[in-house]
XYZ file of C-alpha atoms in Angstrom:
479
model
C 106.160 60.207 66.620
C 102.857 62.155 66.968
C 103.438 65.554 68.630
C 100.670 66.888 70.888
C 100.870 70.581 72.012
C 98.935 71.311 75.293
C 98.111 74.866 76.310
C 97.590 75.016 80.011
C 99.313 73.035 82.873
C 96.497 72.756 85.387
C 94.722 69.529 86.184
C 93.301 69.091 82.664
C 96.531 69.800 81.003
C 98.572 67.600 83.197
C 96.138 64.739 82.734
C 96.254 65.237 79.009
C 100.023 65.200 78.949
C 100.148 62.032 80.897
C 97.518 60.222 78.651
C 99.194 61.433 75.432
C 102.511 60.056 76.636
C 100.857 56.710 77.522
C 99.977 56.464 73.716
C 103.644 57.131 72.733
C 103.094 60.768 71.652
C 105.750 63.547 72.239
C 104.307 66.378 74.297
C 104.855 69.995 74.663
C 103.156 71.540 77.713
C 102.866 75.255 77.933
C 101.740 77.445 80.775
C 102.063 81.099 81.758
C 102.889 80.296 85.423
C 106.331 79.566 86.650
C 105.274 76.063 87.719
C 102.715 73.447 86.756
C 99.507 72.945 88.720
C 97.242 75.781 87.532
C 94.992 77.577 90.027
C 93.844 74.482 91.738
C 97.307 73.226 92.719
C 98.937 76.523 92.977
C 101.695 76.235 95.664
C 104.722 77.919 97.304
C 107.814 78.152 95.009
C 110.134 75.151 95.000
C 112.938 77.276 96.553
C 110.772 77.836 99.679
C 108.368 74.921 99.722
C 106.235 74.578 102.826
C 106.444 71.544 105.120
C 102.719 71.038 105.094
C 101.939 71.969 101.487
C 99.200 69.371 101.279
C 97.173 71.107 104.014
C 95.860 73.574 101.521
C 95.074 71.146 98.805
C 92.865 68.177 97.880
C 94.621 65.589 95.787
C 98.130 66.745 96.520
C 99.664 63.345 96.235
C 97.975 62.856 92.825
C 99.468 66.197 91.682
C 103.021 65.506 92.895
C 102.916 62.097 91.224
C 101.734 63.626 87.862
C 104.343 66.430 88.086
C 107.344 64.108 88.877
C 106.336 61.677 86.111
C 106.193 64.480 83.495
C 109.312 66.194 84.679
C 111.288 62.941 84.371
C 110.038 62.145 80.926
C 112.475 63.120 78.226
C 109.642 63.184 75.659
C 107.780 65.912 77.518
C 108.877 69.581 77.054
C 107.664 71.784 79.845
C 107.513 75.468 78.909
C 107.013 77.496 82.058
C 106.458 81.235 82.137
C 105.251 81.107 78.514
C 102.336 83.172 77.445
C 100.436 82.378 74.237
C 99.503 85.686 72.608
C 97.950 84.419 69.357
C 96.828 81.486 67.225
C 96.648 81.826 63.540
C 97.172 79.742 60.359
C 100.201 79.535 58.109
C 100.146 79.861 54.308
C 99.007 76.149 54.031
C 96.233 76.461 56.590
C 97.977 74.844 59.501
C 97.405 76.250 62.971
C 100.334 78.027 64.551
C 100.607 79.056 68.245
C 102.641 82.220 68.950
C 104.101 82.576 72.455
C 106.743 84.468 74.482
C 108.835 82.696 77.066
C 109.968 84.489 80.111
C 108.545 86.418 83.089
C 105.698 88.591 81.893
C 107.240 91.705 83.522
C 110.791 90.950 82.528
C 112.796 91.935 79.472
C 114.236 89.663 76.853
C 111.267 87.261 76.491
C 112.084 84.734 73.850
C 109.473 84.407 70.919
C 108.244 80.901 69.866
C 106.136 79.695 66.987
C 104.784 76.315 67.826
C 102.899 73.757 65.776
C 101.925 70.156 66.321
C 99.836 67.234 64.960
C 97.217 67.903 67.621
C 96.524 70.749 70.078
C 94.789 70.332 73.454
C 93.248 73.500 74.885
C 93.168 73.355 78.676
C 93.191 77.077 79.448
C 90.816 76.954 82.566
C 88.563 79.686 83.850
C 88.704 82.745 86.086
C 86.339 84.193 88.697
C 83.067 85.772 87.546
C 82.421 88.756 89.812
C 79.161 90.701 89.661
C 79.709 94.434 90.164
C 78.196 96.249 93.214
C 78.703 99.742 94.673
C 82.153 100.010 96.121
C 83.614 96.911 94.531
C 86.470 98.889 93.051
C 87.703 99.840 96.686
C 91.158 98.455 97.791
C 90.482 95.445 99.795
C 87.850 93.929 97.557
C 89.236 90.678 95.976
C 88.045 87.937 93.791
C 87.793 84.799 95.789
C 90.220 83.107 93.399
C 92.919 85.846 94.052
C 92.447 85.535 97.769
C 92.945 81.741 97.576
C 95.961 82.144 95.230
C 97.702 84.437 97.726
C 96.961 81.989 100.572
C 98.343 78.975 98.568
C 101.355 80.539 96.858
C 102.434 83.063 99.500
C 100.694 82.099 102.650
C 99.249 85.571 102.861
C 95.807 86.497 104.235
C 94.137 89.301 102.371
C 92.698 90.734 105.615
C 92.156 90.188 109.204
C 88.414 90.244 109.159
C 87.135 88.956 105.927
C 83.763 88.269 104.343
C 83.374 85.593 101.570
C 80.399 86.053 99.309
C 79.093 84.907 96.004
C 77.686 81.605 94.635
C 78.966 77.968 94.362
C 80.921 75.437 96.218
C 84.128 77.319 95.588
C 83.303 79.589 98.588
C 83.973 76.641 100.931
C 87.686 76.019 100.030
C 88.278 79.838 99.895
C 87.083 80.312 103.468
C 89.150 77.272 104.526
C 92.332 78.626 102.907
C 91.813 82.056 104.509
C 91.284 80.451 107.890
C 94.452 78.419 107.651
C 96.649 81.390 106.975
C 95.292 83.325 109.951
C 92.343 85.381 108.687
C 89.052 85.676 110.699
C 86.294 84.835 108.248
C 83.391 86.784 109.496
C 80.955 84.997 107.364
C 80.237 83.168 104.093
C 77.268 84.381 102.159
C 75.756 82.175 99.466
C 73.382 83.986 97.022
C 71.438 80.826 96.155
C 68.488 80.106 98.337
C 67.655 76.769 99.846
C 65.041 76.057 97.244
C 67.536 76.520 94.370
C 70.096 74.364 96.214
C 67.549 71.592 96.589
C 66.530 71.736 93.009
C 70.246 71.430 91.942
C 71.417 68.855 94.336
C 68.458 66.627 95.405
C 67.108 65.191 92.100
C 68.372 61.692 91.310
C 70.496 61.459 94.478
C 71.820 58.058 93.467
C 73.899 59.646 90.597
C 75.825 61.534 93.239
C 77.175 58.152 94.502
C 79.763 58.500 91.645
C 81.063 61.579 93.232
C 80.896 60.253 96.809
C 84.429 61.443 97.570
C 83.008 65.032 97.452
C 81.124 64.247 100.583
C 84.451 63.766 102.397
C 85.522 67.147 101.136
C 82.326 68.770 102.276
C 82.747 67.345 105.757
C 86.148 68.777 106.037
C 84.918 72.233 104.961
C 81.940 72.085 107.333
C 84.278 71.033 110.195
C 86.468 74.088 109.337
C 83.448 76.326 109.599
C 82.509 74.812 112.985
C 85.959 74.889 114.321
C 86.420 78.577 113.393
C 82.884 79.481 114.132
C 82.185 80.769 110.552
C 78.521 81.542 109.796
C 77.245 80.229 106.537
C 74.092 81.975 105.251
C 72.001 81.066 102.205
C 70.096 83.583 100.075
C 72.295 86.514 101.015
C 74.829 88.682 99.257
C 77.222 91.558 99.528
C 75.406 94.303 97.687
C 77.694 97.317 98.618
C 81.151 97.950 100.059
C 81.982 101.075 102.056
C 85.130 102.954 102.783
C 87.324 105.761 101.555
C 90.906 104.643 100.899
C 90.109 101.081 101.749
C 87.068 98.905 102.440
C 85.856 99.238 106.013
C 82.374 97.608 105.818
C 79.944 95.797 103.586
C 76.169 95.847 103.317
C 74.645 92.301 103.310
C 71.112 91.800 102.118
C 68.833 88.753 101.867
C 67.836 87.900 98.317
C 64.724 86.578 96.752
C 64.726 83.671 94.395
C 65.828 85.873 91.539
C 68.578 87.450 93.520
C 67.039 90.763 93.993
C 67.598 92.320 97.519
C 64.637 92.015 99.968
C 63.818 95.499 101.135
C 64.558 95.978 104.921
C 66.889 93.000 105.217
C 70.067 95.062 104.829
C 72.767 95.050 107.566
C 76.211 96.300 107.749
C 79.250 94.417 108.803
C 82.705 95.786 109.631
C 85.431 94.068 107.606
C 88.904 95.022 106.037
C 88.698 92.579 103.124
C 85.956 91.115 100.920
C 86.308 88.108 98.659
C 83.697 87.556 95.947
C 83.072 84.997 93.303
C 79.734 84.362 91.513
C 81.001 81.419 89.422
C 83.572 81.242 86.674
C 84.166 82.597 83.190
C 85.884 80.041 80.764
C 89.013 81.386 79.095
C 87.997 80.629 75.543
C 89.833 83.375 73.549
C 92.403 80.821 72.237
C 89.627 78.424 71.228
C 87.902 81.335 69.343
C 91.249 82.269 67.782
C 91.602 78.580 66.616
C 88.092 78.710 65.003
C 86.260 76.452 67.556
C 82.530 76.748 67.781
C 81.019 77.780 71.169
C 77.803 76.768 72.953
C 75.244 79.381 73.790
C 76.623 79.352 77.261
C 80.110 80.073 75.794
C 81.760 76.733 76.261
C 83.787 74.877 73.582
C 81.648 72.481 71.633
C 83.164 69.039 71.588
C 82.280 65.463 70.635
C 82.636 62.377 72.931
C 86.426 62.393 72.171
C 86.545 66.075 73.235
C 87.574 67.086 69.754
C 86.352 70.545 68.849
C 84.637 71.654 65.697
C 88.209 72.296 64.313
C 89.881 68.864 63.417
C 92.899 68.296 65.513
C 92.035 70.787 68.224
C 90.801 69.258 71.466
C 89.395 70.860 74.590
C 89.415 69.881 78.265
C 88.597 71.228 81.703
C 86.625 74.388 82.576
C 86.398 75.585 78.851
C 83.960 72.803 78.188
C 81.884 73.331 81.397
C 82.509 74.332 84.916
C 82.749 70.901 86.692
C 85.663 71.153 89.108
C 88.938 69.163 89.310
C 87.337 65.707 88.745
C 85.843 66.792 85.479
C 89.185 68.457 84.459
C 91.161 65.355 85.194
C 88.950 62.824 83.323
C 88.526 65.280 80.364
C 92.268 65.867 80.205
C 92.739 62.050 80.051
C 90.248 61.700 77.324
C 91.571 64.722 75.250
C 95.161 63.475 75.708
C 94.417 59.980 74.429
C 92.267 61.272 71.543
C 94.958 63.798 70.562
C 97.508 61.022 70.480
C 95.387 59.005 67.987
C 92.973 56.909 70.095
C 89.685 56.660 68.275
C 87.503 54.744 70.713
C 87.437 56.028 74.215
C 87.154 53.173 76.860
C 83.755 52.722 78.304
C 84.882 53.164 81.909
C 86.411 56.520 81.029
C 83.236 57.710 79.252
C 81.250 56.540 82.252
C 83.466 58.649 84.597
C 82.973 61.621 82.242
C 79.184 61.327 82.384
C 79.374 61.477 86.122
C 81.466 64.612 86.182
C 79.256 66.453 83.649
C 76.297 65.540 85.795
C 77.993 67.271 88.688
C 78.648 70.318 86.586
C 74.895 70.580 85.614
C 74.047 70.299 89.255
C 76.356 73.189 90.157
C 74.740 75.459 87.481
C 71.186 74.464 88.592
C 71.794 75.144 92.149
C 74.175 78.235 91.990
C 73.766 79.731 88.596
C 73.379 83.540 88.356
C 69.889 84.898 88.469
C 68.877 88.154 86.687
C 67.758 90.130 89.808
C 71.347 91.009 90.766
C 71.179 94.075 88.401
C 68.965 95.781 91.075
C 72.200 95.859 93.166
C 73.474 98.592 90.756
C 73.119 102.389 91.022
C 73.816 104.696 88.025
C 77.236 105.535 89.643
C 78.264 101.905 89.976
C 81.394 101.167 87.925
C 80.911 98.257 85.511
C 84.003 98.431 83.442
C 86.912 98.882 85.894
C 89.628 99.444 83.245
C 87.838 102.391 81.675
C 85.662 103.501 84.761
C 82.397 103.184 82.813
C 79.339 103.240 85.012
C 76.035 101.411 84.889
C 74.176 104.700 84.043
C 76.532 105.427 81.144
C 75.945 101.901 79.789
C 72.129 102.117 80.189
C 72.185 105.600 78.313
C 74.329 104.176 75.545
C 72.142 101.159 75.192
C 68.978 103.198 75.031
C 70.453 105.242 72.274
C 71.464 102.210 70.185
C 69.234 101.131 67.354
C 71.146 98.049 66.410
C 74.254 95.998 67.390
C 73.973 97.438 70.941
C 77.161 95.841 72.247
C 79.301 97.395 69.580
C 77.633 100.727 70.043
C 78.098 100.679 73.829
C 81.757 99.666 73.474
C 82.461 102.446 70.885
C 80.531 105.166 72.786
C 81.665 104.398 76.373
C 84.837 102.306 75.841
C 83.359 99.650 78.134
C 85.308 96.411 77.488
C 88.117 98.135 75.624
C 90.538 98.504 78.442
C 93.546 96.455 79.484
C 91.586 93.269 80.354
C 89.759 93.384 77.125
C 86.379 92.594 78.632
C 87.548 89.512 80.558
C 86.065 91.041 83.710
C 83.123 93.047 82.465
C 82.171 91.260 79.217
C 79.593 88.884 80.532
C 78.119 91.721 82.674
C 77.840 93.986 79.689
C 75.990 91.373 77.736
C 73.558 90.829 80.530
C 72.929 94.510 81.004
C 72.058 95.027 77.374
C 70.656 91.494 76.859
C 67.118 92.730 76.055
C 68.506 94.681 73.078
C 69.570 93.296 69.757
C 73.231 92.635 68.961
C 74.354 90.759 72.015
C 77.548 89.554 70.182
C 80.455 87.525 71.371
C 83.047 89.313 73.591
C 85.736 86.566 73.518
C 87.279 87.433 70.126
C 90.795 88.697 71.190
C 93.206 88.292 68.200
C 96.014 89.438 70.777
C 95.223 87.115 73.661
C 97.902 88.375 76.086
C 99.981 91.519 76.326
C 103.049 91.689 74.065
C 105.608 94.443 73.553
C 106.085 95.952 70.152
C 109.690 94.793 70.152
C 108.559 91.180 70.791
C 105.990 91.445 68.165
C 108.653 92.400 65.655
C 110.919 89.575 66.753
C 108.067 87.162 66.448
C 107.311 88.319 62.904
C 110.949 87.839 62.022
C 110.915 84.326 63.471
C 107.878 83.425 61.505
C 109.424 84.599 58.203
C 112.642 82.808 58.705
C 111.291 79.407 59.741
C 112.031 76.615 57.405
C 108.986 75.700 55.228
C 108.079 72.354 56.699
C 109.951 72.423 59.964
C 108.359 73.618 63.321
C 110.469 75.194 66.034
C 109.697 72.280 68.300
C 111.209 69.868 65.857
C 114.319 72.015 65.497
C 114.868 72.108 69.335
C 113.819 68.502 70.032
C 116.450 66.472 72.007
C 115.681 63.442 69.782
C 116.720 65.066 66.416
């Protein structure tokens, strides 16, 4: 029986697991969270499930059906609270996935070394947040974190909240905040009307394949009207103000390049700010596996979603930011292909083309423009972990003769903190982009934190494994 190992249990990972099982494969599904669903279907814990859980979700019935089907399947092994910390190759060149099982902040996590006939990477993405003066103040959240708290804990991050950034994601975040009691003072979209039109209006007939999105948009607009939430195009939070906590933000109108228009600034009193300027794909495991990336830093795949590494497939946001529909169809394709299907059905390929078209429109309409760097002052912190400012980065960049990224990291420690450049990496590259040596910031041999004792236990496990037997095979209920 073919064994498929899937890393990530969000929409793409769940769809991949179901598709692989439909081809008769045995599936291991790994996720760092304590429940499946990913960020999109994040929900209250089972022990205190909400009566109206679906009110904060789209496609909730689809999710519950997927979850129940996989949980009831004896050939699906679900590994919750399991963090993958490395991918390497054994002595014969086969890929090995190293993981620890158990709560990240708990003792006694169990080490695992996993291998399979095929691997599906469905690791998703996290918020991309552009820095601005005051963004390190308590009360400034990523939009994704605010939505996660609303979905999984029914907690509003503040009483009077501003949502700002770029992209369709701002709508569901505002809706989630409203539903848990926050007063959303306004939603500020950085893209101007002209950019939005260029992204969404060409070839309108192709949007018919995503017509259900219109229904979602109507719901979000209705939420804005019902809660009297202003929605403003071509504007952004360019500064946050406060001492121990955020107390106000400065909003400015932006030109087409996202540079603030002088004289347009106004201050709004708030106690929380939620920002998201798009998403950063989580590709460190793909890089560790040896997968090639595009210039936009997505995993290169063929029509079967196989990467440049044979037997390694990619699905969801790591191939392009296209939303849940793209993740579901890509998960299905990758799962089928990983389980041995060589010819993807025409209908499925057509659905995939429709979702990739939607992803291109999002980038065209809401993609980051270079003028945002004029929001920064020399004192603005860029690397939060190491408290490195924009001024320090500019000075280090100017002093670099070659390989500017490496020089800046070594001289300022930017990107070398706890998050390992997950938050500031793309920003660093943009700030030094006119200098040589832009380099990749996604190479993280240790992909998630691991204690030294756990590392020693993992090394012992690898040494004592039987030569041709994987840990999965040893623990399989069918052996």
